[in-house]
CSV table of C-alpha atoms in Angstrom, one decimal:
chain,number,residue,atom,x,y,z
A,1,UNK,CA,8.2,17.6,0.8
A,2,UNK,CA,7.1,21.0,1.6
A,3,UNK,CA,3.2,22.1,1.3
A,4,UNK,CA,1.1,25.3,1.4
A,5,UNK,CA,-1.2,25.7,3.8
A,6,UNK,CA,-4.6,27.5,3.9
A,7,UNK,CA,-7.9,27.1,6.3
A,8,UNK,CA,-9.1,24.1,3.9
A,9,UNK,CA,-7.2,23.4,1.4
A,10,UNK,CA,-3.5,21.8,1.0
A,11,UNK,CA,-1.1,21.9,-1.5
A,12,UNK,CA,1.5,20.0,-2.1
A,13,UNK,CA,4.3,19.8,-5.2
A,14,UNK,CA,4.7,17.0,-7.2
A,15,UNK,CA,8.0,15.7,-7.8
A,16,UNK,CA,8.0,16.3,-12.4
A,17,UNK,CA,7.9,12.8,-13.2
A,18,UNK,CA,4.7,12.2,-11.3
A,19,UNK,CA,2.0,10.4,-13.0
A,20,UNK,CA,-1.3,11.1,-10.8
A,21,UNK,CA,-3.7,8.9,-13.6
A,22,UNK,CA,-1.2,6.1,-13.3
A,23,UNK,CA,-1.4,6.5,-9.7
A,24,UNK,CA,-5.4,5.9,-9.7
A,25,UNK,CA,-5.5,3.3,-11.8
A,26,UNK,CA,-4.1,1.3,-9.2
A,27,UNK,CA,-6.2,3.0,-6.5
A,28,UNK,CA,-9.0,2.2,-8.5
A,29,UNK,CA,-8.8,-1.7,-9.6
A,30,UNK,CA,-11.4,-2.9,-7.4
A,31,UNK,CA,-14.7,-2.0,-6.9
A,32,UNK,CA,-15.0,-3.5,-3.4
A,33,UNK,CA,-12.8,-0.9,-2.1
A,34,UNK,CA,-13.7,0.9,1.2
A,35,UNK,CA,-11.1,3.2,2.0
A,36,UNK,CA,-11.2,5.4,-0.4
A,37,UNK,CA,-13.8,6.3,-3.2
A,38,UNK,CA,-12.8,8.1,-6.8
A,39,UNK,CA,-15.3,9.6,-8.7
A,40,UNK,CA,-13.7,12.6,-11.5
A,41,UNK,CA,-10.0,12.4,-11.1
A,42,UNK,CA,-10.4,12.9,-7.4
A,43,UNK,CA,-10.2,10.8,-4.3
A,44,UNK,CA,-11.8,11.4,-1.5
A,45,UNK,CA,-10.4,9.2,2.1
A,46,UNK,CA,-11.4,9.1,5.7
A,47,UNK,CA,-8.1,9.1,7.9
A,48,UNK,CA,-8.2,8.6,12.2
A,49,UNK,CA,-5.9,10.6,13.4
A,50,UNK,CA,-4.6,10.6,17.4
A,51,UNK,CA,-7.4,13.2,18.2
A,52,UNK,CA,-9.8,13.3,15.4
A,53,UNK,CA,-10.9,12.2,12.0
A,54,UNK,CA,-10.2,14.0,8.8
A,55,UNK,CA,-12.1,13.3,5.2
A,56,UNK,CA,-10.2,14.7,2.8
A,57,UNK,CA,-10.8,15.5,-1.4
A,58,UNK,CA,-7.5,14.8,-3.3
A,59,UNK,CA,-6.9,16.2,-6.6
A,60,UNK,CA,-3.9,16.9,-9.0
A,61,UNK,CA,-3.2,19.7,-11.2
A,62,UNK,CA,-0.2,21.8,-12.4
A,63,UNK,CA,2.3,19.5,-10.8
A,64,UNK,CA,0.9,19.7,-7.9
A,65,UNK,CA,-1.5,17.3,-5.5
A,66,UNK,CA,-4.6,19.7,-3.8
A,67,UNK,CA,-6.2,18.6,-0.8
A,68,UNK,CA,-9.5,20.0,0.3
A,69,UNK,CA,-11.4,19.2,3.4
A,70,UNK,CA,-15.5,18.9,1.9
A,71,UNK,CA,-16.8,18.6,5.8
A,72,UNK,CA,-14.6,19.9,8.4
A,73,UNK,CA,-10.9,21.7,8.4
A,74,UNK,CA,-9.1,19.5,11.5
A,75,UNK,CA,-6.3,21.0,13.3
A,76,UNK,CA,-3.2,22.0,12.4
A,77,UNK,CA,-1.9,19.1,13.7
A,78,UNK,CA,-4.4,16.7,12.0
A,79,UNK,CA,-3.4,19.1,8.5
A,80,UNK,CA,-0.3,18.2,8.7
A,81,UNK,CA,-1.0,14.2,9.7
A,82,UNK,CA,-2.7,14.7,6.3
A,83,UNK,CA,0.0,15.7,4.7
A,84,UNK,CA,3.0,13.2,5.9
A,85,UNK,CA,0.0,10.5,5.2
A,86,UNK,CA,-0.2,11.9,1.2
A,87,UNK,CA,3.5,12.2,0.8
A,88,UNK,CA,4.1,8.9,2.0
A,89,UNK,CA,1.1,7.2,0.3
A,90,UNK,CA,2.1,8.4,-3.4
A,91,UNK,CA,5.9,7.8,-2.1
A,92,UNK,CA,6.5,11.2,-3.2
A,93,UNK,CA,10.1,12.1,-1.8
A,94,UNK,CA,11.9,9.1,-4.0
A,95,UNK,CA,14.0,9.9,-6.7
A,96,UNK,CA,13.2,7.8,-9.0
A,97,UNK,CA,15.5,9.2,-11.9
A,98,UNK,CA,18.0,6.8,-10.9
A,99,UNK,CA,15.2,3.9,-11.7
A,100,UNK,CA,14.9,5.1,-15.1
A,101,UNK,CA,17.8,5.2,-16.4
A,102,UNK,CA,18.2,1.4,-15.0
A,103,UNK,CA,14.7,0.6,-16.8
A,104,UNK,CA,16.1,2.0,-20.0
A,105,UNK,CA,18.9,-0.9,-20.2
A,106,UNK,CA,16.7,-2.9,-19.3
A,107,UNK,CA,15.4,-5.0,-21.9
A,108,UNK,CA,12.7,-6.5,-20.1
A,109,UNK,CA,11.7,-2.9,-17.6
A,110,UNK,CA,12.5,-0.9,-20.7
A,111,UNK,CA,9.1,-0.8,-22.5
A,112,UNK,CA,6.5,-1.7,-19.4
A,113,UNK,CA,8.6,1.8,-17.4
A,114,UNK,CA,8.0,4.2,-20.5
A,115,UNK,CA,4.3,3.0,-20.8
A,116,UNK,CA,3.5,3.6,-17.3
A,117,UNK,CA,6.7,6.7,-16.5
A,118,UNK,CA,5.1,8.4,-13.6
A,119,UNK,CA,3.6,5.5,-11.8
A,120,UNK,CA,4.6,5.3,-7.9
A,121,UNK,CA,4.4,2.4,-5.5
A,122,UNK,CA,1.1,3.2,-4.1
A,123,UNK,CA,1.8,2.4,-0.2
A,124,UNK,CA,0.2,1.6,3.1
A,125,UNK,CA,1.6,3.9,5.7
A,126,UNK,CA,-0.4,2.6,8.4
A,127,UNK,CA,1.5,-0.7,9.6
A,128,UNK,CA,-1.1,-3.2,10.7
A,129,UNK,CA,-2.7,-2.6,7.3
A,130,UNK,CA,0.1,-3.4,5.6
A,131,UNK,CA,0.3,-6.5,7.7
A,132,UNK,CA,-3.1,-7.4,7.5
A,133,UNK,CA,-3.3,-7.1,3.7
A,134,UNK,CA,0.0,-9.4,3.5
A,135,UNK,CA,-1.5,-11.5,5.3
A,136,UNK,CA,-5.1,-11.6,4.1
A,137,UNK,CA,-3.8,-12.4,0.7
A,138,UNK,CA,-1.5,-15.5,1.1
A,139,UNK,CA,-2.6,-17.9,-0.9
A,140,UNK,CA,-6.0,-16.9,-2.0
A,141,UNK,CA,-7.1,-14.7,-5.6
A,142,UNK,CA,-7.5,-10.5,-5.5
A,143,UNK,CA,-11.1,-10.9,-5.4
A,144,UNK,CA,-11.5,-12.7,-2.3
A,145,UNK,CA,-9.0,-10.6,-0.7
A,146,UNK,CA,-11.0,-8.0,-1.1
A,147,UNK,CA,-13.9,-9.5,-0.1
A,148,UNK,CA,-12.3,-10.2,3.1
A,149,UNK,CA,-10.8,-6.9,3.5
A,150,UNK,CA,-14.1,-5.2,3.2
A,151,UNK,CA,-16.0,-7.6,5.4
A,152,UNK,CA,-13.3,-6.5,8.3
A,153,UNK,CA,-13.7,-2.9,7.9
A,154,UNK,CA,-17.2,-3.2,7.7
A,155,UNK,CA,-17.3,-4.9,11.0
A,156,UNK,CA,-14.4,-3.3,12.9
A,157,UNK,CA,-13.5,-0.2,11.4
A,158,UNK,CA,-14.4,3.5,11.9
A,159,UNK,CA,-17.2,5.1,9.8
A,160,UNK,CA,-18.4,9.0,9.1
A,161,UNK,CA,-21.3,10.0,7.7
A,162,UNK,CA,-21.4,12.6,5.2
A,163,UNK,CA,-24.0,13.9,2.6
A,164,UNK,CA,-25.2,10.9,3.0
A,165,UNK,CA,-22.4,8.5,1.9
A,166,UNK,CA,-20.5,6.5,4.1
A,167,UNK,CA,-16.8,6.6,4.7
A,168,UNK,CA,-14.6,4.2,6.2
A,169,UNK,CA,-11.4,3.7,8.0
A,170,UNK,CA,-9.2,0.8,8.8
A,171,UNK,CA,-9.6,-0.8,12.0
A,172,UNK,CA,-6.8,-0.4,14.2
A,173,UNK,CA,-4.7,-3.2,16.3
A,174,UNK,CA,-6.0,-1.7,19.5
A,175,UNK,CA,-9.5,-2.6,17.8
A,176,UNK,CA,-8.6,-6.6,16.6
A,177,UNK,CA,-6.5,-6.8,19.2
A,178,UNK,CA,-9.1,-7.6,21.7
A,179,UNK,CA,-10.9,-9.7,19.5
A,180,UNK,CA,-11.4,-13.7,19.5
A,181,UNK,CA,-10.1,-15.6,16.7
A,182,UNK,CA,-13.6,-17.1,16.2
A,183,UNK,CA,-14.9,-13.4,14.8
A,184,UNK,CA,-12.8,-13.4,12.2
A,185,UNK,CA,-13.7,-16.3,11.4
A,186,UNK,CA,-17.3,-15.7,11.0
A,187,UNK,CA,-15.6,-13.6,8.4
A,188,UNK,CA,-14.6,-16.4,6.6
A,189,UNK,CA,-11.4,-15.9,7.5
A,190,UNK,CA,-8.9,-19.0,7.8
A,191,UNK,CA,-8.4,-20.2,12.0
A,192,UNK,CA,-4.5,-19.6,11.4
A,193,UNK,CA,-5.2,-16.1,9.4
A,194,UNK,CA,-7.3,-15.0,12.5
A,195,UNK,CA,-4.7,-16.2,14.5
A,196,UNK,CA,-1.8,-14.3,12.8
A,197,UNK,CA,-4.0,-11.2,12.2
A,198,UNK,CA,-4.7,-10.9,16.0
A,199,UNK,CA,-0.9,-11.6,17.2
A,200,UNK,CA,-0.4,-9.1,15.4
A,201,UNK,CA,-2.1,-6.3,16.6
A,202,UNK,CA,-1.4,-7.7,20.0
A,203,UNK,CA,2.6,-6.8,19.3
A,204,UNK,CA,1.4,-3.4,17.7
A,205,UNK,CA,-1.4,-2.6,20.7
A,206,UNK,CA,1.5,-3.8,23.5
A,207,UNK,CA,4.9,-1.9,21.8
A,208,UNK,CA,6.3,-4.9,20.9
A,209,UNK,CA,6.2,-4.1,17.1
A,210,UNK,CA,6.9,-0.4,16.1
A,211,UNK,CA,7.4,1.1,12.6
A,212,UNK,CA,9.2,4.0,13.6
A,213,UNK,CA,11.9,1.1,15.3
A,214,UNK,CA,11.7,-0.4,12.1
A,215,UNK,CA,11.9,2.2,10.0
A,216,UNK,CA,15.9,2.6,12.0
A,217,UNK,CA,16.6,-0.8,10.9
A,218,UNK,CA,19.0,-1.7,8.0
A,219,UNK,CA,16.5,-4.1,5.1
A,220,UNK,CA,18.2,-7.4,6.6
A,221,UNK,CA,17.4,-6.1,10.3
A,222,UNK,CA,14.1,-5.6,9.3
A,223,UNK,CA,13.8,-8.4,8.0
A,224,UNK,CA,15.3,-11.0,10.6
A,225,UNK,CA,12.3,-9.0,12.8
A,226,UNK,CA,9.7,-9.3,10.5
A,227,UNK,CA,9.9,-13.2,9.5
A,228,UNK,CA,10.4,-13.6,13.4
A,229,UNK,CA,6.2,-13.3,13.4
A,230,UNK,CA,4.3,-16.0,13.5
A,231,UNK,CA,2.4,-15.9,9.9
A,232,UNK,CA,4.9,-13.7,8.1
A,233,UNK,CA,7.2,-15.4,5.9
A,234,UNK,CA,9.3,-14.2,3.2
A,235,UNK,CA,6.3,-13.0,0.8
A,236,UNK,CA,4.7,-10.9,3.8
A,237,UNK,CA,8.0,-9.6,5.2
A,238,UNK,CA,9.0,-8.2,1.9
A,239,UNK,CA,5.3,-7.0,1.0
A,240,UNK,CA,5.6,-5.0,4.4
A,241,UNK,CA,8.7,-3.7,3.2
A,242,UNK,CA,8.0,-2.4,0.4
A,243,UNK,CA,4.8,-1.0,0.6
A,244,UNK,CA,4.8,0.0,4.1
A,245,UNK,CA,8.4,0.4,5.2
A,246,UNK,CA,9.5,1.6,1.9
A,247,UNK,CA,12.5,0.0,1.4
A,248,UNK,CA,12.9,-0.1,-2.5
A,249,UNK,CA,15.3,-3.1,-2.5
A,250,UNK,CA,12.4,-5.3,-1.0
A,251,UNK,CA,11.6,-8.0,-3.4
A,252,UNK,CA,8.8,-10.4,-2.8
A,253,UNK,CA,10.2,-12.8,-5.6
A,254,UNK,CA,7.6,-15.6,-5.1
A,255,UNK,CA,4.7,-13.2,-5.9
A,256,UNK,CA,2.6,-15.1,-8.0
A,257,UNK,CA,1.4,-11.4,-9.4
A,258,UNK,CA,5.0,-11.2,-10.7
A,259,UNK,CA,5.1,-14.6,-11.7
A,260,UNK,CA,2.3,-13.8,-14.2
A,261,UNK,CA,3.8,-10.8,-15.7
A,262,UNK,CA,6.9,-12.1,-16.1
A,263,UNK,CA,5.4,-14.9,-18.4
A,264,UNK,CA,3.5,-12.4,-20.0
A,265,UNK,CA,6.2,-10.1,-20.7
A,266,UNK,CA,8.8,-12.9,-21.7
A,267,UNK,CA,6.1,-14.8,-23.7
A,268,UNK,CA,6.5,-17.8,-21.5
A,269,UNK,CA,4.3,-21.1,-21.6
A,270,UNK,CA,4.6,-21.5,-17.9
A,271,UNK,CA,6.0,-19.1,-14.7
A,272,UNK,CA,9.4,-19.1,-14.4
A,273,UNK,CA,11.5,-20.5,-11.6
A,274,UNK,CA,12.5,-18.3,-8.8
A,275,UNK,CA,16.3,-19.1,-9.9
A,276,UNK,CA,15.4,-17.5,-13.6
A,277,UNK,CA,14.0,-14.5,-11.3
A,278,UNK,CA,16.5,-14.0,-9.6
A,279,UNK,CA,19.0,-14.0,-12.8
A,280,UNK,CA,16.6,-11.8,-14.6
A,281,UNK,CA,16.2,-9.1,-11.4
A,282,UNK,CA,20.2,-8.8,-10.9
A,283,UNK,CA,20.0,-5.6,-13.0
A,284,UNK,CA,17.6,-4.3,-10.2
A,285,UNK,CA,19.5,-4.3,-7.9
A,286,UNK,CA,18.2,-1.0,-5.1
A,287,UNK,CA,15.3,-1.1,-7.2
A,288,UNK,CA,13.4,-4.4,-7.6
A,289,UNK,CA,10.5,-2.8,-5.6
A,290,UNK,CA,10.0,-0.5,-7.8
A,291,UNK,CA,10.4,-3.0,-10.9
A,292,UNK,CA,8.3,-5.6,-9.3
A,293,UNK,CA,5.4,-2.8,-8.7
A,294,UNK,CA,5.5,-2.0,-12.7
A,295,UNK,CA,5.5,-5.5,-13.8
A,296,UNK,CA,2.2,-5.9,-11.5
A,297,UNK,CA,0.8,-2.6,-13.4
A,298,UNK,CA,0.6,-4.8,-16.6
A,299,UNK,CA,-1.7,-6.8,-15.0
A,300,UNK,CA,-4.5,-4.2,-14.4
């Protein structure tokens, strides 16, 4: 993806099916987010880089998403960490053309994809996040999630003043790797969440766990890695995959998210089986990220 450059402000194109509203109404579903803020159409996010921080403004207009630097320009380097951190976020360099014209056979994609057309799976590029957030929510509701999420930033994340506002970073493994499992849970945090959430960022902080080595991996290779980690099952692995590793055959088909849409969609009385899933999803084949993310859209 290429992207103009000037002292403080980025640009970057937009492929032409890009939806940036879509895009913010999944940023913006809960107000007990911390790490970013939206207020007018625009998103403003604090990102640590290797050598410094950068808050950054992120707008869209004419096919294009502008980012503006409200404080202070970083580097070049740190622009350009900006940018990669963007592109992947938004999941800009797919071609989703191909998922169209699936969703358009597709009695049950058909209507939910033309409502929403534009929509992208809204990653994490950072991978401890992505692991933490897997792992955060297993088995407990959005809100609490949330709660929890915030309530770890808060504690152990990176902060920067500005105009008086407060903006806040996700802590990193180095960070929760040297904590005790008994701070977490303070947090209220499950013992075997804290457990899970600091092995973890142990394997990150030590090499052990790399996304650039998984990012070589076929989906099976990184999956056989990924279920190898204590507290990551087939739900997380495939979470991680899909929003983090971008693999767009990931599908976490015991989401209870997609459960719920599903019934909703199909006018169900109850959920339906994994096995009716699984029949249902065979058209999605190379795509069933992307079709899971739209059926959780509905939700909103």
């Amino acid at each position: 993806m290429n992207s103009e450059m000037e002292p403080s402000r980025l640009k970057i194109p937009a492929p032409a099916d890009f939806n940036f509203t879509e895009c913010l109404a999944i940023l913006g579903r809960s107000d007990q987010e911390l790490l970013h803020t939206i207020k007018d159409g625009r998103i403003t996010k604090l990102l640590v880089l290797e050598n410094e921080v950068a808050l950054f403004d992120l707008s869209y207009s004419e096919g294009a998403l502008h980012i503006e630097f409200p404080h202070q320009s970083p580097s070049q380097q740190g622009k350009q960490a900006v940018v990669r951190y963007v592109t992947d976020w938004f999941d800009l360099e797919t071609d989703l053309q191909p998922f169209y014209a699936m969703a358009a056979r597709d009695p049950l994609l058909r209507e939910v994809v033309e409502h929403h057309a534009g929509l992208r799976i809204m990653g994490m590029p950072d991978l401890f996040e992505a692991f933490v957030w897997a792992i955060t929510g297993q088995q407990i509701n959005l809100t609490f999630a949330y709660t929890l999420k915030r309530r770890l930033i808060e504690q152990f994340g990176t902060s920067h003043l500005v105009g008086g506002i407060e903006y806040w970073a996700f802590p990193s493994a180095d960070t929760i790797a040297s904590l005790q499992v008994e701070q977490l849970k303070k947090l209220q945090f499950s013992g075997r969440k804290a457990e899970y959430i600091i092995g973890i960022a142990r394997e990150l902080a030590e090499g052990r766990l790399a996304k650039d080595e998984l990012l070589e991996k076929t989906e099976q290779q990184a999956e056989k890695q990924l279920v190898a980690i204590r507290g990551v099952g087939p739900w997380s692995a495939h979470y991680v995959m899909m929003k983090c590793l971008r693999f767009n055959s990931a599908f976490p088909v015991s989401d209870v998210g997609l459960h719920n849409a599903l019934k909703q969609q199909l006018g169900l009385e109850q959920k339906p089986a994994i096995a009716e899933i699984e029949k249902l999803a065979e058209p999605w084949a190379g795509w069933q990220a992307y079709a899971t993310f739209y059926l959780w859209r509905v939700l909103l």
